């Protein structure tokens, strides 16, 4: 595990973004852990989160021209990532995001920020659940003349969707996008198993969940 991944998990646990207990998911599955990126809700935590996204992006080796954040939660994430790419990695990357409702006055349109036309676009979001938000983002990008190439998210739960594959694997296969994440469930398990405050009961429950629903 890379340092930025350990640091990300430390912050996620500290801010209770990554929480352990009993949670019923939208899918109906009962999960021993829950990830809520909305709880990165202060300037300091958003700033750190931006550096973890930027580190993951640099580490991925993916090539792109513009980064794009789907409204709404993608907006602060893509902004913080762009700031961190500049301040930490000295990379000045154009970014943009969409409006959920089109603006009819002023400059109009759905996109705020850098133009996507003729550009390789990397989508920044928090999670992929069913893949609906990513499919919508792909449509928006194509409509603007861009070429969606990859997706960067915070956590890959590595679990089956309706079939044997995960929604992420479906997105990769059907949309031809590379999906990378700051961490995956395997790394959550690795992190939980190390350190002095490690709770074997939690590790066991998360491992059991992965054995049942993992892919
Ligand atoms: O893969 P999916 O099943 O689409 O779920 C994941 C998406 O759902 C959430 O956003 P949401 O669509 O709720 O919009 P928001 O960012 O405005 O909260 C989340 O931020 C992802 O974008």
PDB file of C-alpha atoms and ligand atoms in Angstrom:
ATOM      1  CA  UNK A   1       0.000   0.000   0.000  1.00  0.00           C
ATOM      2  CA  UNK A   2       1.305   3.468  -0.900  1.00  0.00           C
ATOM      3  CA  UNK A   3       1.667   6.204   1.723  1.00  0.00           C
ATOM      4  CA  UNK A   4      -1.111   8.321   0.189  1.00  0.00           C
ATOM      5  CA  UNK A   5      -3.477   5.348   0.492  1.00  0.00           C
ATOM      6  CA  UNK A   6      -2.653   4.818   4.177  1.00  0.00           C
ATOM      7  CA  UNK A   7      -3.008   8.555   4.815  1.00  0.00           C
ATOM      8  CA  UNK A   8      -6.337   8.622   2.980  1.00  0.00           C
ATOM      9  CA  UNK A   9      -7.680   5.729   5.065  1.00  0.00           C
ATOM     10  CA  UNK A  10      -6.449   7.359   8.280  1.00  0.00           C
ATOM     11  CA  UNK A  11      -8.326  10.554   7.420  1.00  0.00           C
ATOM     12  CA  UNK A  12     -11.433   8.638   6.276  1.00  0.00           C
ATOM     13  CA  UNK A  13     -11.614   6.730   9.556  1.00  0.00           C
ATOM     14  CA  UNK A  14     -10.880   9.852  11.623  1.00  0.00           C
ATOM     15  CA  UNK A  15     -13.665  11.832   9.876  1.00  0.00           C
ATOM     16  CA  UNK A  16     -16.013   8.818  10.029  1.00  0.00           C
ATOM     17  CA  UNK A  17     -16.246   8.916   6.241  1.00  0.00           C
ATOM     18  CA  UNK A  18     -15.372   5.245   6.571  1.00  0.00           C
ATOM     19  CA  UNK A  19     -17.498   3.866   9.353  1.00  0.00           C
ATOM     20  CA  UNK A  20     -17.958   0.398  10.785  1.00  0.00           C
ATOM     21  CA  UNK A  21     -21.170  -1.126  12.136  1.00  0.00           C
ATOM     22  CA  UNK A  22     -24.293  -2.499  10.450  1.00  0.00           C
ATOM     23  CA  UNK A  23     -25.563  -0.609   7.418  1.00  0.00           C
ATOM     24  CA  UNK A  24     -28.320  -1.514   4.972  1.00  0.00           C
ATOM     25  CA  UNK A  25     -27.256  -0.393   1.503  1.00  0.00           C
ATOM     26  CA  UNK A  26     -29.413   0.780  -1.410  1.00  0.00           C
ATOM     27  CA  UNK A  27     -28.902  -2.720  -2.846  1.00  0.00           C
ATOM     28  CA  UNK A  28     -30.526  -4.214   0.281  1.00  0.00           C
ATOM     29  CA  UNK A  29     -27.243  -5.818   1.336  1.00  0.00           C
ATOM     30  CA  UNK A  30     -26.272  -5.472   4.973  1.00  0.00           C
ATOM     31  CA  UNK A  31     -22.728  -4.155   5.036  1.00  0.00           C
ATOM     32  CA  UNK A  32     -20.295  -4.017   7.990  1.00  0.00           C
ATOM     33  CA  UNK A  33     -18.847  -0.783   6.624  1.00  0.00           C
ATOM     34  CA  UNK A  34     -20.137   2.385   5.031  1.00  0.00           C
ATOM     35  CA  UNK A  35     -18.361   5.068   3.039  1.00  0.00           C
ATOM     36  CA  UNK A  36     -19.829   8.584   2.978  1.00  0.00           C
ATOM     37  CA  UNK A  37     -17.546  11.055   1.204  1.00  0.00           C
ATOM     38  CA  UNK A  38     -19.988  13.868   2.071  1.00  0.00           C
ATOM     39  CA  UNK A  39     -18.392  13.869   5.535  1.00  0.00           C
ATOM     40  CA  UNK A  40     -15.154  15.299   4.137  1.00  0.00           C
ATOM     41  CA  UNK A  41     -16.877  18.563   4.909  1.00  0.00           C
ATOM     42  CA  UNK A  42     -14.285  21.040   6.121  1.00  0.00           C
ATOM     43  CA  UNK A  43     -11.653  23.058   4.291  1.00  0.00           C
ATOM     44  CA  UNK A  44      -8.804  21.065   5.813  1.00  0.00           C
ATOM     45  CA  UNK A  45     -10.277  17.655   4.997  1.00  0.00           C
ATOM     46  CA  UNK A  46     -11.245  18.686   1.441  1.00  0.00           C
ATOM     47  CA  UNK A  47      -7.743  20.025   0.892  1.00  0.00           C
ATOM     48  CA  UNK A  48      -6.190  16.723   2.056  1.00  0.00           C
ATOM     49  CA  UNK A  49      -8.715  14.730   0.031  1.00  0.00           C
ATOM     50  CA  UNK A  50      -7.701  16.699  -3.086  1.00  0.00           C
ATOM     51  CA  UNK A  51      -4.079  15.673  -2.564  1.00  0.00           C
ATOM     52  CA  UNK A  52      -5.072  11.989  -2.281  1.00  0.00           C
ATOM     53  CA  UNK A  53      -7.053  12.170  -5.535  1.00  0.00           C
ATOM     54  CA  UNK A  54      -4.110  13.949  -7.186  1.00  0.00           C
ATOM     55  CA  UNK A  55      -1.635  11.359  -5.830  1.00  0.00           C
ATOM     56  CA  UNK A  56      -3.829   8.506  -7.091  1.00  0.00           C
ATOM     57  CA  UNK A  57      -4.066  10.157 -10.500  1.00  0.00           C
ATOM     58  CA  UNK A  58      -0.292  10.640 -10.734  1.00  0.00           C
ATOM     59  CA  UNK A  59       0.199   7.045  -9.579  1.00  0.00           C
ATOM     60  CA  UNK A  60      -2.251   5.666 -12.185  1.00  0.00           C
ATOM     61  CA  UNK A  61      -0.228   6.734 -15.199  1.00  0.00           C
ATOM     62  CA  UNK A  62      -3.491   7.513 -17.038  1.00  0.00           C
ATOM     63  CA  UNK A  63      -3.201  10.116 -19.776  1.00  0.00           C
ATOM     64  CA  UNK A  64      -5.875  12.800 -20.072  1.00  0.00           C
ATOM     65  CA  UNK A  65      -6.270  16.460 -21.030  1.00  0.00           C
ATOM     66  CA  UNK A  66      -9.100  17.680 -18.785  1.00  0.00           C
ATOM     67  CA  UNK A  67     -10.621  16.495 -15.521  1.00  0.00           C
ATOM     68  CA  UNK A  68     -14.406  16.644 -15.149  1.00  0.00           C
ATOM     69  CA  UNK A  69     -16.599  16.480 -12.018  1.00  0.00           C
ATOM     70  CA  UNK A  70     -20.257  15.415 -12.436  1.00  0.00           C
ATOM     71  CA  UNK A  71     -22.680  17.595 -10.418  1.00  0.00           C
ATOM     72  CA  UNK A  72     -23.052  17.815  -7.578  1.00  0.00           C
ATOM     73  CA  UNK A  73     -20.581  15.861  -5.486  1.00  0.00           C
ATOM     74  CA  UNK A  74     -18.030  15.698  -8.297  1.00  0.00           C
ATOM     75  CA  UNK A  75     -17.735  19.502  -8.315  1.00  0.00           C
ATOM     76  CA  UNK A  76     -15.730  20.078  -5.106  1.00  0.00           C
ATOM     77  CA  UNK A  77     -13.802  16.864  -5.772  1.00  0.00           C
ATOM     78  CA  UNK A  78     -12.633  17.871  -9.240  1.00  0.00           C
ATOM     79  CA  UNK A  79     -11.843  21.403  -8.010  1.00  0.00           C
ATOM     80  CA  UNK A  80      -9.796  20.139  -5.047  1.00  0.00           C
ATOM     81  CA  UNK A  81      -8.002  17.645  -7.320  1.00  0.00           C
ATOM     82  CA  UNK A  82      -7.072  20.371  -9.815  1.00  0.00           C
ATOM     83  CA  UNK A  83      -5.738  22.575  -6.990  1.00  0.00           C
ATOM     84  CA  UNK A  84      -3.678  19.686  -5.562  1.00  0.00           C
ATOM     85  CA  UNK A  85      -2.294  18.686  -8.982  1.00  0.00           C
ATOM     86  CA  UNK A  86      -0.996  22.229  -9.274  1.00  0.00           C
ATOM     87  CA  UNK A  87       0.211  22.826  -5.711  1.00  0.00           C
ATOM     88  CA  UNK A  88       1.678  19.383  -5.012  1.00  0.00           C
ATOM     89  CA  UNK A  89       2.644  18.071  -8.460  1.00  0.00           C
ATOM     90  CA  UNK A  90       3.237  21.310 -10.356  1.00  0.00           C
ATOM     91  CA  UNK A  91       0.738  20.187 -13.035  1.00  0.00           C
ATOM     92  CA  UNK A  92      -1.678  22.834 -14.274  1.00  0.00           C
ATOM     93  CA  UNK A  93      -4.656  20.760 -15.436  1.00  0.00           C
ATOM     94  CA  UNK A  94      -7.837  22.284 -16.931  1.00  0.00           C
ATOM     95  CA  UNK A  95     -11.055  21.255 -15.177  1.00  0.00           C
ATOM     96  CA  UNK A  96     -14.783  21.616 -15.642  1.00  0.00           C
ATOM     97  CA  UNK A  97     -18.128  20.428 -14.341  1.00  0.00           C
ATOM     98  CA  UNK A  98     -21.748  20.378 -15.450  1.00  0.00           C
ATOM     99  CA  UNK A  99     -24.856  22.140 -14.246  1.00  0.00           C
ATOM    100  CA  UNK A 100     -27.738  19.822 -13.441  1.00  0.00           C
ATOM    101  CA  UNK A 101     -30.121  22.394 -14.960  1.00  0.00           C
ATOM    102  CA  UNK A 102     -29.110  24.202 -18.129  1.00  0.00           C
ATOM    103  CA  UNK A 103     -28.568  27.946 -17.831  1.00  0.00           C
ATOM    104  CA  UNK A 104     -30.549  29.868 -20.430  1.00  0.00           C
ATOM    105  CA  UNK A 105     -29.110  33.373 -19.958  1.00  0.00           C
ATOM    106  CA  UNK A 106     -25.597  34.814 -19.941  1.00  0.00           C
ATOM    107  CA  UNK A 107     -23.122  32.378 -21.486  1.00  0.00           C
ATOM    108  CA  UNK A 108     -25.805  29.626 -21.242  1.00  0.00           C
ATOM    109  CA  UNK A 109     -25.067  25.929 -21.554  1.00  0.00           C
ATOM    110  CA  UNK A 110     -24.447  23.051 -19.202  1.00  0.00           C
ATOM    111  CA  UNK A 111     -20.692  23.130 -18.723  1.00  0.00           C
ATOM    112  CA  UNK A 112     -18.729  25.414 -16.426  1.00  0.00           C
ATOM    113  CA  UNK A 113     -14.960  25.590 -16.796  1.00  0.00           C
ATOM    114  CA  UNK A 114     -12.626  24.301 -19.463  1.00  0.00           C
ATOM    115  CA  UNK A 115     -14.017  23.224 -22.851  1.00  0.00           C
ATOM    116  CA  UNK A 116     -14.194  19.459 -23.400  1.00  0.00           C
ATOM    117  CA  UNK A 117     -14.166  19.621 -27.207  1.00  0.00           C
ATOM    118  CA  UNK A 118     -11.534  17.347 -28.728  1.00  0.00           C
ATOM    119  CA  UNK A 119     -10.117  16.558 -25.267  1.00  0.00           C
ATOM    120  CA  UNK A 120      -9.423  13.291 -23.448  1.00  0.00           C
ATOM    121  CA  UNK A 121     -11.569  13.611 -20.338  1.00  0.00           C
ATOM    122  CA  UNK A 122     -11.060  11.957 -16.965  1.00  0.00           C
ATOM    123  CA  UNK A 123     -14.127  11.903 -14.683  1.00  0.00           C
ATOM    124  CA  UNK A 124     -13.644  12.521 -10.937  1.00  0.00           C
ATOM    125  CA  UNK A 125     -16.377  11.304  -8.566  1.00  0.00           C
ATOM    126  CA  UNK A 126     -16.704   9.818  -5.074  1.00  0.00           C
ATOM    127  CA  UNK A 127     -18.079   6.343  -5.754  1.00  0.00           C
ATOM    128  CA  UNK A 128     -19.671   4.209  -8.453  1.00  0.00           C
ATOM    129  CA  UNK A 129     -22.712   2.323  -7.201  1.00  0.00           C
ATOM    130  CA  UNK A 130     -24.886   1.233 -10.131  1.00  0.00           C
ATOM    131  CA  UNK A 131     -22.904   3.287 -12.645  1.00  0.00           C
ATOM    132  CA  UNK A 132     -25.797   5.623 -13.538  1.00  0.00           C
ATOM    133  CA  UNK A 133     -23.922   8.855 -12.746  1.00  0.00           C
ATOM    134  CA  UNK A 134     -20.922   7.776 -14.834  1.00  0.00           C
ATOM    135  CA  UNK A 135     -23.116   6.819 -17.797  1.00  0.00           C
ATOM    136  CA  UNK A 136     -24.754  10.260 -17.597  1.00  0.00           C
ATOM    137  CA  UNK A 137     -21.351  11.960 -17.378  1.00  0.00           C
ATOM    138  CA  UNK A 138     -20.155  10.031 -20.443  1.00  0.00           C
ATOM    139  CA  UNK A 139     -23.187  11.276 -22.407  1.00  0.00           C
ATOM    140  CA  UNK A 140     -22.573  14.873 -21.321  1.00  0.00           C
ATOM    141  CA  UNK A 141     -18.886  14.707 -22.269  1.00  0.00           C
ATOM    142  CA  UNK A 142     -19.593  13.164 -25.684  1.00  0.00           C
ATOM    143  CA  UNK A 143     -22.286  15.769 -26.378  1.00  0.00           C
ATOM    144  CA  UNK A 144     -19.642  18.435 -25.723  1.00  0.00           C
ATOM    145  CA  UNK A 145     -17.279  16.764 -28.214  1.00  0.00           C
ATOM    146  CA  UNK A 146     -14.970  15.263 -25.593  1.00  0.00           C
ATOM    147  CA  UNK A 147     -13.625  11.725 -25.343  1.00  0.00           C
ATOM    148  CA  UNK A 148     -14.210  10.098 -21.933  1.00  0.00           C
ATOM    149  CA  UNK A 149     -11.129   7.980 -21.160  1.00  0.00           C
ATOM    150  CA  UNK A 150     -11.139   7.147 -17.465  1.00  0.00           C
ATOM    151  CA  UNK A 151     -12.756   7.566 -14.064  1.00  0.00           C
ATOM    152  CA  UNK A 152     -11.125   8.280 -10.717  1.00  0.00           C
ATOM    153  CA  UNK A 153     -13.100   7.550  -7.552  1.00  0.00           C
ATOM    154  CA  UNK A 154     -12.252   7.364  -3.856  1.00  0.00           C
ATOM    155  CA  UNK A 155     -13.227   3.801  -2.955  1.00  0.00           C
ATOM    156  CA  UNK A 156     -13.799   0.678  -5.039  1.00  0.00           C
ATOM    157  CA  UNK A 157     -16.036  -1.613  -2.952  1.00  0.00           C
ATOM    158  CA  UNK A 158     -15.071  -4.536  -5.238  1.00  0.00           C
ATOM    159  CA  UNK A 159     -18.494  -6.101  -4.950  1.00  0.00           C
ATOM    160  CA  UNK A 160     -20.827  -7.784  -7.396  1.00  0.00           C
ATOM    161  CA  UNK A 161     -23.599  -5.796  -8.992  1.00  0.00           C
ATOM    162  CA  UNK A 162     -26.683  -7.722 -10.118  1.00  0.00           C
ATOM    163  CA  UNK A 163     -24.530 -10.306 -11.931  1.00  0.00           C
ATOM    164  CA  UNK A 164     -21.093 -11.673 -11.169  1.00  0.00           C
ATOM    165  CA  UNK A 165     -19.242  -8.514 -12.191  1.00  0.00           C
ATOM    166  CA  UNK A 166     -19.058  -5.290 -10.210  1.00  0.00           C
ATOM    167  CA  UNK A 167     -20.634  -2.094 -11.547  1.00  0.00           C
ATOM    168  CA  UNK A 168     -17.082  -0.836 -12.011  1.00  0.00           C
ATOM    169  CA  UNK A 169     -16.137  -3.832 -14.156  1.00  0.00           C
ATOM    170  CA  UNK A 170     -19.345  -3.293 -16.194  1.00  0.00           C
ATOM    171  CA  UNK A 171     -18.470   0.379 -16.680  1.00  0.00           C
ATOM    172  CA  UNK A 172     -14.956  -0.586 -17.799  1.00  0.00           C
ATOM    173  CA  UNK A 173     -16.260  -3.200 -20.226  1.00  0.00           C
ATOM    174  CA  UNK A 174     -19.335  -1.455 -21.627  1.00  0.00           C
ATOM    175  CA  UNK A 175     -18.042   2.100 -21.766  1.00  0.00           C
ATOM    176  CA  UNK A 176     -14.397   1.273 -22.454  1.00  0.00           C
ATOM    177  CA  UNK A 177     -13.254   3.427 -19.540  1.00  0.00           C
ATOM    178  CA  UNK A 178     -10.384   2.704 -17.202  1.00  0.00           C
ATOM    179  CA  UNK A 179     -11.557   3.073 -13.585  1.00  0.00           C
ATOM    180  CA  UNK A 180      -9.095   3.683 -10.787  1.00  0.00           C
ATOM    181  CA  UNK A 181      -9.608   4.484  -7.133  1.00  0.00           C
ATOM    182  CA  UNK A 182      -7.612   5.947  -4.268  1.00  0.00           C
ATOM    183  CA  UNK A 183      -8.198   2.665  -2.430  1.00  0.00           C
ATOM    184  CA  UNK A 184     -10.098  -0.582  -2.894  1.00  0.00           C
ATOM    185  CA  UNK A 185     -11.781  -2.811  -0.330  1.00  0.00           C
ATOM    186  CA  UNK A 186      -8.666  -5.022  -0.309  1.00  0.00           C
ATOM    187  CA  UNK A 187      -6.674  -2.049   0.919  1.00  0.00           C
ATOM    188  CA  UNK A 188      -9.322  -1.219   3.537  1.00  0.00           C
ATOM    189  CA  UNK A 189      -8.940  -4.792   4.821  1.00  0.00           C
ATOM    190  CA  UNK A 190      -5.134  -4.516   4.766  1.00  0.00           C
ATOM    191  CA  UNK A 191      -5.305  -1.206   6.649  1.00  0.00           C
ATOM    192  CA  UNK A 192      -7.746  -2.600   9.242  1.00  0.00           C
ATOM    193  CA  UNK A 193      -5.448  -5.546   9.907  1.00  0.00           C
ATOM    194  CA  UNK A 194      -2.475  -3.355  10.779  1.00  0.00           C
ATOM    195  CA  UNK A 195      -1.918  -0.770  13.497  1.00  0.00           C
ATOM    196  CA  UNK A 196      -2.372  -0.882  17.211  1.00  0.00           C
ATOM    197  CA  UNK A 197      -6.077  -0.025  17.204  1.00  0.00           C
ATOM    198  CA  UNK A 198      -6.910  -2.906  14.855  1.00  0.00           C
ATOM    199  CA  UNK A 199     -10.151  -4.685  15.837  1.00  0.00           C
ATOM    200  CA  UNK A 200     -10.071  -8.365  14.720  1.00  0.00           C
ATOM    201  CA  UNK A 201     -13.889  -8.620  14.891  1.00  0.00           C
ATOM    202  CA  UNK A 202     -14.304  -5.791  12.366  1.00  0.00           C
ATOM    203  CA  UNK A 203     -11.642  -7.249  10.065  1.00  0.00           C
ATOM    204  CA  UNK A 204     -13.437 -10.595  10.173  1.00  0.00           C
ATOM    205  CA  UNK A 205     -16.848  -9.074   9.347  1.00  0.00           C
ATOM    206  CA  UNK A 206     -15.460  -7.087   6.419  1.00  0.00           C
ATOM    207  CA  UNK A 207     -13.652 -10.182   5.105  1.00  0.00           C
ATOM    208  CA  UNK A 208     -16.861 -12.224   5.400  1.00  0.00           C
ATOM    209  CA  UNK A 209     -18.767  -9.543   3.499  1.00  0.00           C
ATOM    210  CA  UNK A 210     -16.146  -9.635   0.743  1.00  0.00           C
ATOM    211  CA  UNK A 211     -16.302 -13.439   0.608  1.00  0.00           C
ATOM    212  CA  UNK A 212     -20.090 -13.236   0.125  1.00  0.00           C
ATOM    213  CA  UNK A 213     -20.449 -10.283  -2.227  1.00  0.00           C
ATOM    214  CA  UNK A 214     -16.936  -9.669  -3.530  1.00  0.00           C
ATOM    215  CA  UNK A 215     -15.883 -10.060  -7.134  1.00  0.00           C
TER     216      UNK A 215
HETATM  217  O1  LIG B   1     -23.250   4.811  -9.702  1.00  0.00           O
HETATM  218  P1  LIG B   1     -24.525   5.476  -9.209  1.00  0.00           P
HETATM  219  O2  LIG B   1     -25.592   4.465  -8.884  1.00  0.00           O
HETATM  220  O3  LIG B   1     -25.002   6.548 -10.134  1.00  0.00           O
HETATM  221  O4  LIG B   1     -24.225   6.113  -7.803  1.00  0.00           O
HETATM  222  C1  LIG B   1     -23.106   6.932  -7.561  1.00  0.00           C
HETATM  223  C2  LIG B   1     -23.437   8.382  -7.748  1.00  0.00           C
HETATM  224  O5  LIG B   1     -24.475   8.726  -6.829  1.00  0.00           O
HETATM  225  C3  LIG B   1     -24.077   9.870  -6.089  1.00  0.00           C
HETATM  226  O6  LIG B   1     -24.453  11.038  -6.721  1.00  0.00           O
HETATM  227  P2  LIG B   1     -25.951  11.430  -7.016  1.00  0.00           P
HETATM  228  O7  LIG B   1     -26.351  10.849  -8.346  1.00  0.00           O
HETATM  229  O8  LIG B   1     -26.796  11.031  -5.845  1.00  0.00           O
HETATM  230  O9  LIG B   1     -25.906  13.010  -7.200  1.00  0.00           O
HETATM  231  P3  LIG B   1     -25.275  14.154  -6.267  1.00  0.00           P
HETATM  232  O10 LIG B   1     -23.793  14.164  -6.581  1.00  0.00           O
HETATM  233  O11 LIG B   1     -25.957  15.395  -6.735  1.00  0.00           O
HETATM  234  O12 LIG B   1     -25.544  13.800  -4.826  1.00  0.00           O
HETATM  235  C4  LIG B   1     -22.564   9.786  -6.070  1.00  0.00           C
HETATM  236  O13 LIG B   1     -21.947  11.032  -5.826  1.00  0.00           O
HETATM  237  C5  LIG B   1     -22.237   9.247  -7.442  1.00  0.00           C
HETATM  238  O14 LIG B   1     -22.117  10.274  -8.391  1.00  0.00           O
END
